[in-house]
Amino acid sequence: MEHREVPRLIKYYTITTGNTMGSHTQFMRHLGGGFTEVMSPEQSDVIMAFCPIVSRAGTDIEAALQQIPDDKHVILVVLHHFFNPECTVPDSSRLVTRGDIKLTVDCLFHESQGGLLNCPRNKAAIGNILIQLNMKPKVTDVVMDIPDHRNRPVWMSGMVRFFIFVYGNTLGAYVDLTRHLVIRGGCTEVMSLEESDVVMAFCPIVSRAGTDIEAALQQIPVGKPVILVVLHHTFNRDYTVPDSSRLVTRGDVILTVDCLFHESQGLLECHRNEEAVKEILRKLNIHPETESGSRCMGP
């Protein structure tokens, strides 16, 4: 019998050794599909370690290496805080002697530019990592019931690929939610609408729910089923909000859920948010109840 190697997701564990200003999350998004984050080094195939330079490269990298486990392959991303996308930085790999560090790349980031700079250095770093990991595109079979997605189940086999659309400032809450979809549901983010099976749309309420949702619906791309996450800004975990689904009339919005968030915590650890994630997974034909003792919210 012919034996074929079955492509699978690369499981990675994230370590940050300083304040990356969210650049590590942005970096993993740019790597595209084919990855799934796990919650412990033991579960991982590779450790993605992010080391922002705050004093001297040699000192900061040496300190970072002391925090990185030594029983897995490691890719070290050294983050240099610069505004200039043409800035030249020394090759940090010369400062790394550990044999389990399979690749060291240098990247530029700045908070005023939204994190990672749009520059050839960062693009090359991402390309080098994909080459190191021998990444290949994954194929997913998708069958959807049409034309009215609201009243019918959406059946997806294999890895569900989602495209993120954010309308407004979610204060990072969309990252919290989609991270748990990846970990619990085996979903993967893609960087274009065309590659996706479903659009994950996030709409924070800043004025009135009806007005903000209507404005968001006008911006959400068409052509794919949409899951709309309406984000309500509050510190109160027991805060009661109206059902936003009654305000949605687009037939391609297959599910609308309401979540609570606050800048001091991101998504709140509460029953409403936990149920919202479970509802999304069920809609995608992913069954979180098969996970023993699994919880979505919290660190």
PDB file of C-alpha atoms in Angstrom:
ATOM      1  CA  MET A   1       0.000   0.000   0.000  1.00  0.00           C
ATOM      2  CA  GLU A   2       1.315   3.442  -0.898  1.00  0.00           C
ATOM      3  CA  HIS A   3       2.017   5.616   2.117  1.00  0.00           C
ATOM      4  CA  ARG A   4       1.270   9.302   1.705  1.00  0.00           C
ATOM      5  CA  GLU A   5       2.281  12.032   4.072  1.00  0.00           C
ATOM      6  CA  VAL A   6      -0.850  13.904   5.129  1.00  0.00           C
ATOM      7  CA  PRO A   7      -0.341  17.678   5.396  1.00  0.00           C
ATOM      8  CA  ARG A   8      -1.290  19.019   8.810  1.00  0.00           C
ATOM      9  CA  LEU A   9      -1.268  22.256  10.712  1.00  0.00           C
ATOM     10  CA  ILE A  10       1.996  23.305  12.313  1.00  0.00           C
ATOM     11  CA  LYS A  11       1.389  23.752  16.021  1.00  0.00           C
ATOM     12  CA  TYR A  12       3.209  26.712  17.524  1.00  0.00           C
ATOM     13  CA  TYR A  13       3.619  28.061  21.038  1.00  0.00           C
ATOM     14  CA  THR A  14       4.202  31.794  21.513  1.00  0.00           C
ATOM     15  CA  ILE A  15       6.723  33.345  23.885  1.00  0.00           C
ATOM     16  CA  THR A  16       7.175  37.103  24.197  1.00  0.00           C
ATOM     17  CA  THR A  17      10.069  38.399  26.279  1.00  0.00           C
ATOM     18  CA  GLY A  18       8.911  42.011  26.410  1.00  0.00           C
ATOM     19  CA  ASN A  19       6.263  44.408  25.152  1.00  0.00           C
ATOM     20  CA  THR A  20       5.814  43.795  21.429  1.00  0.00           C
ATOM     21  CA  MET A  21       2.887  46.267  21.228  1.00  0.00           C
ATOM     22  CA  GLY A  22       0.867  43.509  19.586  1.00  0.00           C
ATOM     23  CA  SER A  23       3.396  42.948  16.806  1.00  0.00           C
ATOM     24  CA  HIS A  24       3.715  39.234  17.563  1.00  0.00           C
ATOM     25  CA  THR A  25      -0.001  38.703  16.893  1.00  0.00           C
ATOM     26  CA  GLN A  26       0.222  40.736  13.709  1.00  0.00           C
ATOM     27  CA  PHE A  27       3.284  38.767  12.614  1.00  0.00           C
ATOM     28  CA  MET A  28       1.532  35.412  12.997  1.00  0.00           C
ATOM     29  CA  ARG A  29      -1.402  36.713  10.968  1.00  0.00           C
ATOM     30  CA  HIS A  30       0.940  37.643   8.123  1.00  0.00           C
ATOM     31  CA  LEU A  31       2.299  34.095   8.057  1.00  0.00           C
ATOM     32  CA  GLY A  32      -1.140  33.076   6.792  1.00  0.00           C
ATOM     33  CA  GLY A  33      -2.848  29.689   7.131  1.00  0.00           C
ATOM     34  CA  GLY A  34      -1.293  26.405   8.051  1.00  0.00           C
ATOM     35  CA  PHE A  35      -0.646  27.256  11.691  1.00  0.00           C
ATOM     36  CA  THR A  36      -2.555  26.639  14.884  1.00  0.00           C
ATOM     37  CA  GLU A  37      -1.591  28.041  18.265  1.00  0.00           C
ATOM     38  CA  VAL A  38      -1.359  25.743  21.281  1.00  0.00           C
ATOM     39  CA  MET A  39      -1.238  26.614  24.945  1.00  0.00           C
ATOM     40  CA  SER A  40       1.893  24.770  26.069  1.00  0.00           C
ATOM     41  CA  PRO A  41       5.375  24.087  24.660  1.00  0.00           C
ATOM     42  CA  GLU A  42       4.758  20.347  25.054  1.00  0.00           C
ATOM     43  CA  GLN A  43       1.922  20.443  22.505  1.00  0.00           C
ATOM     44  CA  SER A  44       3.905  22.435  19.949  1.00  0.00           C
ATOM     45  CA  ASP A  45       6.001  21.596  16.921  1.00  0.00           C
ATOM     46  CA  VAL A  46       7.864  24.882  17.112  1.00  0.00           C
ATOM     47  CA  ILE A  47       8.220  27.793  19.517  1.00  0.00           C
ATOM     48  CA  MET A  48       7.738  31.263  18.046  1.00  0.00           C
ATOM     49  CA  ALA A  49       9.774  33.538  20.313  1.00  0.00           C
ATOM     50  CA  PHE A  50       9.502  37.326  20.025  1.00  0.00           C
ATOM     51  CA  CYS A  51      12.201  39.514  21.566  1.00  0.00           C
ATOM     52  CA  PRO A  52      11.756  43.309  21.408  1.00  0.00           C
ATOM     53  CA  ILE A  53      15.028  45.207  21.784  1.00  0.00           C
ATOM     54  CA  VAL A  54      14.792  47.838  24.532  1.00  0.00           C
ATOM     55  CA  SER A  55      18.427  48.359  25.524  1.00  0.00           C
ATOM     56  CA  ARG A  56      21.222  46.571  23.638  1.00  0.00           C
ATOM     57  CA  ALA A  57      20.608  43.704  21.222  1.00  0.00           C
ATOM     58  CA  GLY A  58      23.182  41.402  22.779  1.00  0.00           C
ATOM     59  CA  THR A  59      21.901  41.932  26.319  1.00  0.00           C
ATOM     60  CA  ASP A  60      18.215  41.621  25.424  1.00  0.00           C
ATOM     61  CA  ILE A  61      18.695  38.543  23.243  1.00  0.00           C
ATOM     62  CA  GLU A  62      20.796  36.826  25.908  1.00  0.00           C
ATOM     63  CA  ALA A  63      18.093  37.502  28.498  1.00  0.00           C
ATOM     64  CA  ALA A  64      15.407  36.247  26.104  1.00  0.00           C
ATOM     65  CA  LEU A  65      17.242  32.992  25.419  1.00  0.00           C
ATOM     66  CA  GLN A  66      17.227  32.232  29.129  1.00  0.00           C
ATOM     67  CA  GLN A  67      13.406  32.329  29.095  1.00  0.00           C
ATOM     68  CA  ILE A  68      12.908  30.147  26.014  1.00  0.00           C
ATOM     69  CA  PRO A  69      12.524  26.367  26.601  1.00  0.00           C
ATOM     70  CA  ASP A  70      15.273  24.267  25.047  1.00  0.00           C
ATOM     71  CA  ASP A  71      13.394  21.076  24.167  1.00  0.00           C
ATOM     72  CA  LYS A  72      11.669  22.299  20.975  1.00  0.00           C
ATOM     73  CA  HIS A  73      12.746  23.884  17.715  1.00  0.00           C
ATOM     74  CA  VAL A  74      12.676  27.670  18.066  1.00  0.00           C
ATOM     75  CA  ILE A  75      12.221  30.510  15.605  1.00  0.00           C
ATOM     76  CA  LEU A  76      13.430  33.765  17.149  1.00  0.00           C
ATOM     77  CA  VAL A  77      11.942  37.032  15.898  1.00  0.00           C
ATOM     78  CA  VAL A  78      13.972  40.023  17.073  1.00  0.00           C
ATOM     79  CA  LEU A  79      11.890  43.214  17.022  1.00  0.00           C
ATOM     80  CA  HIS A  80      13.634  46.562  16.544  1.00  0.00           C
ATOM     81  CA  HIS A  81      11.665  49.686  17.495  1.00  0.00           C
ATOM     82  CA  PHE A  82      12.041  52.109  14.589  1.00  0.00           C
ATOM     83  CA  PHE A  83       9.776  54.446  12.625  1.00  0.00           C
ATOM     84  CA  ASN A  84      11.890  54.339   9.450  1.00  0.00           C
ATOM     85  CA  PRO A  85      11.096  51.317   7.217  1.00  0.00           C
ATOM     86  CA  GLU A  86      14.526  51.697   5.574  1.00  0.00           C
ATOM     87  CA  CYS A  87      16.386  51.467   8.871  1.00  0.00           C
ATOM     88  CA  THR A  88      19.400  49.134   8.826  1.00  0.00           C
ATOM     89  CA  VAL A  89      19.865  46.791  11.781  1.00  0.00           C
ATOM     90  CA  PRO A  90      22.646  44.256  12.423  1.00  0.00           C
ATOM     91  CA  ASP A  91      22.050  40.553  11.839  1.00  0.00           C
ATOM     92  CA  SER A  92      20.941  39.222  15.229  1.00  0.00           C
ATOM     93  CA  SER A  93      21.627  35.609  14.282  1.00  0.00           C
ATOM     94  CA  ARG A  94      25.320  36.187  15.022  1.00  0.00           C
ATOM     95  CA  LEU A  95      24.378  36.682  18.693  1.00  0.00           C
ATOM     96  CA  VAL A  96      22.582  33.321  18.930  1.00  0.00           C
ATOM     97  CA  THR A  97      24.584  30.176  19.670  1.00  0.00           C
ATOM     98  CA  ARG A  98      21.892  27.743  20.827  1.00  0.00           C
ATOM     99  CA  GLY A  99      21.517  24.865  18.392  1.00  0.00           C
ATOM    100  CA  ASP A 100      17.744  24.577  18.870  1.00  0.00           C
ATOM    101  CA  ILE A 101      17.252  28.086  17.435  1.00  0.00           C
ATOM    102  CA  LYS A 102      16.567  27.040  13.858  1.00  0.00           C
ATOM    103  CA  LEU A 103      16.145  30.553  12.496  1.00  0.00           C
ATOM    104  CA  THR A 104      16.627  34.120  13.712  1.00  0.00           C
ATOM    105  CA  VAL A 105      15.035  37.012  11.823  1.00  0.00           C
ATOM    106  CA  ASP A 106      15.062  40.773  12.411  1.00  0.00           C
ATOM    107  CA  CYS A 107      11.916  42.876  12.046  1.00  0.00           C
ATOM    108  CA  LEU A 108      10.976  46.541  12.450  1.00  0.00           C
ATOM    109  CA  PHE A 109       7.973  47.769  14.417  1.00  0.00           C
ATOM    110  CA  HIS A 110       6.546  51.015  15.761  1.00  0.00           C
ATOM    111  CA  GLU A 111       3.299  51.751  17.592  1.00  0.00           C
ATOM    112  CA  SER A 112       2.464  54.736  15.357  1.00  0.00           C
ATOM    113  CA  GLN A 113       2.541  52.488  12.286  1.00  0.00           C
ATOM    114  CA  GLY A 114       0.123  49.938  13.696  1.00  0.00           C
ATOM    115  CA  GLY A 115       2.850  47.540  14.811  1.00  0.00           C
ATOM    116  CA  LEU A 116       4.975  45.871  12.144  1.00  0.00           C
ATOM    117  CA  LEU A 117       6.217  48.262   9.475  1.00  0.00           C
ATOM    118  CA  ASN A 118       5.336  47.663   5.845  1.00  0.00           C
ATOM    119  CA  CYS A 119       8.869  47.136   4.578  1.00  0.00           C
ATOM    120  CA  PRO A 120      11.015  44.674   2.586  1.00  0.00           C
ATOM    121  CA  ARG A 121      12.824  43.506   5.726  1.00  0.00           C
ATOM    122  CA  ASN A 122       9.637  42.310   7.403  1.00  0.00           C
ATOM    123  CA  LYS A 123       8.356  40.673   4.228  1.00  0.00           C
ATOM    124  CA  ALA A 124      11.648  38.848   3.807  1.00  0.00           C
ATOM    125  CA  ALA A 125      11.518  37.659   7.421  1.00  0.00           C
ATOM    126  CA  ILE A 126       8.086  36.135   6.884  1.00  0.00           C
ATOM    127  CA  GLY A 127       9.253  34.478   3.677  1.00  0.00           C
ATOM    128  CA  ASN A 128      12.318  33.015   5.394  1.00  0.00           C
ATOM    129  CA  ILE A 129      10.178  31.506   8.141  1.00  0.00           C
ATOM    130  CA  LEU A 130       7.814  29.883   5.648  1.00  0.00           C
ATOM    131  CA  ILE A 131      10.795  28.429   3.798  1.00  0.00           C
ATOM    132  CA  GLN A 132      12.298  27.124   7.048  1.00  0.00           C
ATOM    133  CA  LEU A 133       9.012  25.408   7.943  1.00  0.00           C
ATOM    134  CA  ASN A 134       8.515  24.071   4.396  1.00  0.00           C
ATOM    135  CA  MET A 135       5.016  25.503   4.348  1.00  0.00           C
ATOM    136  CA  LYS A 136       2.585  24.342   1.684  1.00  0.00           C
ATOM    137  CA  PRO A 137      -0.994  25.487   1.076  1.00  0.00           C
ATOM    138  CA  LYS A 138      -3.709  23.370   2.640  1.00  0.00           C
ATOM    139  CA  VAL A 139      -6.890  22.302   0.841  1.00  0.00           C
ATOM    140  CA  THR A 140     -10.278  22.337   2.515  1.00  0.00           C
ATOM    141  CA  ASP A 141     -13.531  20.994   1.082  1.00  0.00           C
ATOM    142  CA  VAL A 142     -16.466  23.278   1.805  1.00  0.00           C
ATOM    143  CA  VAL A 143     -20.154  22.679   1.153  1.00  0.00           C
ATOM    144  CA  MET A 144     -22.664  25.405   2.025  1.00  0.00           C
ATOM    145  CA  ASP A 145     -26.427  25.556   1.820  1.00  0.00           C
ATOM    146  CA  ILE A 146     -27.735  28.519  -0.172  1.00  0.00           C
ATOM    147  CA  PRO A 147     -29.363  30.899  -0.883  1.00  0.00           C
ATOM    148  CA  ASP A 148     -30.516  31.922   2.625  1.00  0.00           C
ATOM    149  CA  HIS A 149     -27.701  31.104   5.037  1.00  0.00           C
ATOM    150  CA  ARG A 150     -29.592  32.357   8.066  1.00  0.00           C
ATOM    151  CA  ASN A 151     -32.059  29.495   8.269  1.00  0.00           C
ATOM    152  CA  ARG A 152     -29.853  26.586   7.266  1.00  0.00           C
ATOM    153  CA  PRO A 153     -26.777  24.939   8.713  1.00  0.00           C
ATOM    154  CA  VAL A 154     -23.362  25.643   7.238  1.00  0.00           C
ATOM    155  CA  TRP A 155     -21.441  22.386   6.802  1.00  0.00           C
ATOM    156  CA  MET A 156     -17.697  22.623   6.531  1.00  0.00           C
ATOM    157  CA  SER A 157     -15.295  19.705   6.394  1.00  0.00           C
ATOM    158  CA  GLY A 158     -11.664  20.013   7.287  1.00  0.00           C
ATOM    159  CA  MET A 159     -10.020  23.195   8.490  1.00  0.00           C
ATOM    160  CA  VAL A 160     -12.332  26.229   8.484  1.00  0.00           C
ATOM    161  CA  ARG A 161     -10.638  29.277   6.992  1.00  0.00           C
ATOM    162  CA  PHE A 162     -11.838  32.679   8.179  1.00  0.00           C
ATOM    163  CA  PHE A 163     -11.194  36.229   6.984  1.00  0.00           C
ATOM    164  CA  ILE A 164     -11.314  39.007   9.580  1.00  0.00           C
ATOM    165  CA  PHE A 165     -13.196  42.241   8.966  1.00  0.00           C
ATOM    166  CA  VAL A 166     -13.081  44.877  11.717  1.00  0.00           C
ATOM    167  CA  TYR A 167     -15.357  47.915  11.620  1.00  0.00           C
ATOM    168  CA  GLY A 168     -14.124  50.304  14.304  1.00  0.00           C
ATOM    169  CA  ASN A 169     -11.714  50.056  17.225  1.00  0.00           C
ATOM    170  CA  THR A 170     -12.181  46.762  19.076  1.00  0.00           C
ATOM    171  CA  LEU A 171      -9.245  47.471  21.436  1.00  0.00           C
ATOM    172  CA  GLY A 172      -7.836  44.103  20.417  1.00  0.00           C
ATOM    173  CA  ALA A 173     -10.934  42.133  21.443  1.00  0.00           C
ATOM    174  CA  TYR A 174     -11.209  40.528  17.999  1.00  0.00           C
ATOM    175  CA  VAL A 175      -7.766  38.979  18.519  1.00  0.00           C
ATOM    176  CA  ASP A 176      -8.910  37.418  21.811  1.00  0.00           C
ATOM    177  CA  LEU A 177     -11.964  35.830  20.228  1.00  0.00           C
ATOM    178  CA  THR A 178     -10.403  34.513  17.030  1.00  0.00           C
ATOM    179  CA  ARG A 179      -7.430  33.161  18.975  1.00  0.00           C
ATOM    180  CA  HIS A 180      -9.773  30.860  20.846  1.00  0.00           C
ATOM    181  CA  LEU A 181     -11.515  29.813  17.621  1.00  0.00           C
ATOM    182  CA  VAL A 182      -8.109  28.727  16.345  1.00  0.00           C
ATOM    183  CA  ILE A 183      -7.120  26.893  19.526  1.00  0.00           C
ATOM    184  CA  ARG A 184     -10.457  25.221  20.253  1.00  0.00           C
ATOM    185  CA  GLY A 185     -11.862  24.811  16.784  1.00  0.00           C
ATOM    186  CA  GLY A 186      -8.861  24.233  14.563  1.00  0.00           C
ATOM    187  CA  CYS A 187      -9.815  27.238  12.440  1.00  0.00           C
ATOM    188  CA  THR A 188      -7.165  29.223  10.594  1.00  0.00           C
ATOM    189  CA  GLU A 189      -7.064  32.837   9.475  1.00  0.00           C
ATOM    190  CA  VAL A 190      -6.433  33.706   5.837  1.00  0.00           C
ATOM    191  CA  MET A 191      -5.419  37.073   4.475  1.00  0.00           C
ATOM    192  CA  SER A 192      -7.924  37.468   1.628  1.00  0.00           C
ATOM    193  CA  LEU A 193     -11.665  37.132   1.225  1.00  0.00           C
ATOM    194  CA  GLU A 194     -11.241  34.788  -1.732  1.00  0.00           C
ATOM    195  CA  GLU A 195      -9.326  32.213   0.334  1.00  0.00           C
ATOM    196  CA  SER A 196     -11.895  32.140   3.133  1.00  0.00           C
ATOM    197  CA  ASP A 197     -14.852  29.944   3.948  1.00  0.00           C
ATOM    198  CA  VAL A 198     -16.449  32.518   6.238  1.00  0.00           C
ATOM    199  CA  VAL A 199     -16.015  36.186   7.172  1.00  0.00           C
ATOM    200  CA  MET A 200     -15.617  36.979  10.875  1.00  0.00           C
ATOM    201  CA  ALA A 201     -16.901  40.559  11.161  1.00  0.00           C
ATOM    202  CA  PHE A 202     -16.466  42.605  14.344  1.00  0.00           C
ATOM    203  CA  CYS A 203     -18.556  45.686  15.084  1.00  0.00           C
ATOM    204  CA  PRO A 204     -17.930  47.635  18.326  1.00  0.00           C
ATOM    205  CA  ILE A 205     -20.872  49.754  19.418  1.00  0.00           C
ATOM    206  CA  VAL A 206     -19.835  53.380  19.911  1.00  0.00           C
ATOM    207  CA  SER A 207     -23.118  55.287  19.488  1.00  0.00           C
ATOM    208  CA  ARG A 208     -26.375  53.365  18.970  1.00  0.00           C
ATOM    209  CA  ALA A 209     -26.507  49.676  18.129  1.00  0.00           C
ATOM    210  CA  GLY A 210     -28.854  50.096  15.193  1.00  0.00           C
ATOM    211  CA  THR A 211     -26.813  52.881  13.624  1.00  0.00           C
ATOM    212  CA  ASP A 212     -23.433  51.208  14.124  1.00  0.00           C
ATOM    213  CA  ILE A 213     -24.591  47.794  12.908  1.00  0.00           C
ATOM    214  CA  GLU A 214     -26.235  49.290   9.818  1.00  0.00           C
ATOM    215  CA  ALA A 215     -23.026  51.154   8.989  1.00  0.00           C
ATOM    216  CA  ALA A 216     -20.950  48.003   9.500  1.00  0.00           C
ATOM    217  CA  LEU A 217     -23.210  45.916   7.259  1.00  0.00           C
ATOM    218  CA  GLN A 218     -22.661  48.391   4.440  1.00  0.00           C
ATOM    219  CA  GLN A 219     -18.905  47.816   4.689  1.00  0.00           C
ATOM    220  CA  ILE A 220     -18.750  44.044   5.198  1.00  0.00           C
ATOM    221  CA  PRO A 221     -17.813  42.366   1.896  1.00  0.00           C
ATOM    222  CA  VAL A 222     -20.313  40.119   0.137  1.00  0.00           C
ATOM    223  CA  GLY A 223     -19.716  36.753  -1.475  1.00  0.00           C
ATOM    224  CA  LYS A 224     -19.064  34.693   1.657  1.00  0.00           C
ATOM    225  CA  PRO A 225     -21.152  33.696   4.681  1.00  0.00           C
ATOM    226  CA  VAL A 226     -20.670  36.168   7.531  1.00  0.00           C
ATOM    227  CA  ILE A 227     -20.564  35.737  11.302  1.00  0.00           C
ATOM    228  CA  LEU A 228     -21.137  39.114  12.940  1.00  0.00           C
ATOM    229  CA  VAL A 229     -19.723  39.730  16.416  1.00  0.00           C
ATOM    230  CA  VAL A 230     -21.222  42.831  18.021  1.00  0.00           C
ATOM    231  CA  LEU A 231     -18.974  44.177  20.787  1.00  0.00           C
ATOM    232  CA  HIS A 232     -20.455  46.101  23.712  1.00  0.00           C
ATOM    233  CA  HIS A 233     -18.047  48.195  25.812  1.00  0.00           C
ATOM    234  CA  THR A 234     -18.548  47.599  29.531  1.00  0.00           C
ATOM    235  CA  PHE A 235     -16.634  46.556  32.626  1.00  0.00           C
ATOM    236  CA  ASN A 236     -19.665  44.690  34.047  1.00  0.00           C
ATOM    237  CA  ARG A 237     -19.579  40.946  33.301  1.00  0.00           C
ATOM    238  CA  ASP A 238     -23.326  40.684  34.008  1.00  0.00           C
ATOM    239  CA  TYR A 239     -24.255  43.564  31.735  1.00  0.00           C
ATOM    240  CA  THR A 240     -27.472  42.906  29.795  1.00  0.00           C
ATOM    241  CA  VAL A 241     -27.566  43.848  26.126  1.00  0.00           C
ATOM    242  CA  PRO A 242     -30.377  43.486  23.569  1.00  0.00           C
ATOM    243  CA  ASP A 243     -30.175  40.770  20.935  1.00  0.00           C
ATOM    244  CA  SER A 244     -28.447  42.433  17.986  1.00  0.00           C
ATOM    245  CA  SER A 245     -29.557  39.748  15.527  1.00  0.00           C
ATOM    246  CA  ARG A 246     -32.942  41.473  15.275  1.00  0.00           C
ATOM    247  CA  LEU A 247     -31.175  44.424  13.639  1.00  0.00           C
ATOM    248  CA  VAL A 248     -29.569  42.311  10.902  1.00  0.00           C
ATOM    249  CA  THR A 249     -31.439  41.703   7.661  1.00  0.00           C
ATOM    250  CA  ARG A 250     -28.673  40.566   5.298  1.00  0.00           C
ATOM    251  CA  GLY A 251     -29.237  36.944   4.320  1.00  0.00           C
ATOM    252  CA  ASP A 252     -25.533  36.139   4.145  1.00  0.00           C
ATOM    253  CA  VAL A 253     -25.084  36.926   7.853  1.00  0.00           C
ATOM    254  CA  ILE A 254     -25.499  33.370   9.131  1.00  0.00           C
ATOM    255  CA  LEU A 255     -25.043  34.237  12.810  1.00  0.00           C
ATOM    256  CA  THR A 256     -24.965  37.328  15.021  1.00  0.00           C
ATOM    257  CA  VAL A 257     -23.604  37.183  18.572  1.00  0.00           C
ATOM    258  CA  ASP A 258     -23.183  39.828  21.265  1.00  0.00           C
ATOM    259  CA  CYS A 259     -20.003  40.037  23.348  1.00  0.00           C
ATOM    260  CA  LEU A 260     -18.712  42.242  26.164  1.00  0.00           C
ATOM    261  CA  PHE A 261     -15.281  43.877  26.160  1.00  0.00           C
ATOM    262  CA  HIS A 262     -13.237  46.510  27.983  1.00  0.00           C
ATOM    263  CA  GLU A 263      -9.822  47.997  27.261  1.00  0.00           C
ATOM    264  CA  SER A 264      -8.473  46.863  30.637  1.00  0.00           C
ATOM    265  CA  GLN A 265      -9.341  43.205  29.961  1.00  0.00           C
ATOM    266  CA  GLY A 266     -10.110  42.730  26.286  1.00  0.00           C
ATOM    267  CA  LEU A 267     -12.959  40.239  26.064  1.00  0.00           C
ATOM    268  CA  LEU A 268     -14.466  39.866  29.513  1.00  0.00           C
ATOM    269  CA  GLU A 269     -14.391  36.485  31.212  1.00  0.00           C
ATOM    270  CA  CYS A 270     -18.135  35.942  31.381  1.00  0.00           C
ATOM    271  CA  HIS A 271     -20.919  33.533  30.513  1.00  0.00           C
ATOM    272  CA  ARG A 272     -22.144  35.643  27.574  1.00  0.00           C
ATOM    273  CA  ASN A 273     -18.774  35.578  25.809  1.00  0.00           C
ATOM    274  CA  GLU A 274     -18.253  31.876  26.478  1.00  0.00           C
ATOM    275  CA  GLU A 275     -21.646  31.052  24.990  1.00  0.00           C
ATOM    276  CA  ALA A 276     -20.971  33.286  21.985  1.00  0.00           C
ATOM    277  CA  VAL A 277     -17.823  31.342  21.130  1.00  0.00           C
ATOM    278  CA  LYS A 278     -19.605  28.004  21.546  1.00  0.00           C
ATOM    279  CA  GLU A 279     -22.420  29.239  19.317  1.00  0.00           C
ATOM    280  CA  ILE A 280     -19.941  30.214  16.601  1.00  0.00           C
ATOM    281  CA  LEU A 281     -18.230  26.825  16.753  1.00  0.00           C
ATOM    282  CA  ARG A 282     -21.570  25.016  16.530  1.00  0.00           C
ATOM    283  CA  LYS A 283     -22.555  27.116  13.527  1.00  0.00           C
ATOM    284  CA  LEU A 284     -19.330  26.060  11.833  1.00  0.00           C
ATOM    285  CA  ASN A 285     -20.104  22.417  12.656  1.00  0.00           C
ATOM    286  CA  ILE A 286     -17.315  22.347  15.257  1.00  0.00           C
ATOM    287  CA  HIS A 287     -18.379  20.822  18.544  1.00  0.00           C
ATOM    288  CA  PRO A 288     -16.662  22.352  21.581  1.00  0.00           C
ATOM    289  CA  GLU A 289     -18.526  20.004  23.897  1.00  0.00           C
ATOM    290  CA  THR A 290     -16.129  17.271  22.809  1.00  0.00           C
ATOM    291  CA  GLU A 291     -13.362  19.106  24.665  1.00  0.00           C
ATOM    292  CA  SER A 292     -13.171  18.047  28.292  1.00  0.00           C
ATOM    293  CA  GLY A 293     -13.164  20.961  30.675  1.00  0.00           C
ATOM    294  CA  SER A 294     -12.464  23.493  27.961  1.00  0.00           C
ATOM    295  CA  ARG A 295     -13.104  27.170  28.585  1.00  0.00           C
ATOM    296  CA  CYS A 296     -12.732  30.010  26.173  1.00  0.00           C
ATOM    297  CA  MET A 297     -12.310  33.149  28.187  1.00  0.00           C
ATOM    298  CA  GLY A 298      -9.534  34.139  30.494  1.00  0.00           C
ATOM    299  CA  PRO A 299      -5.750  34.048  30.166  1.00  0.00           C
TER     300      PRO A 299
END
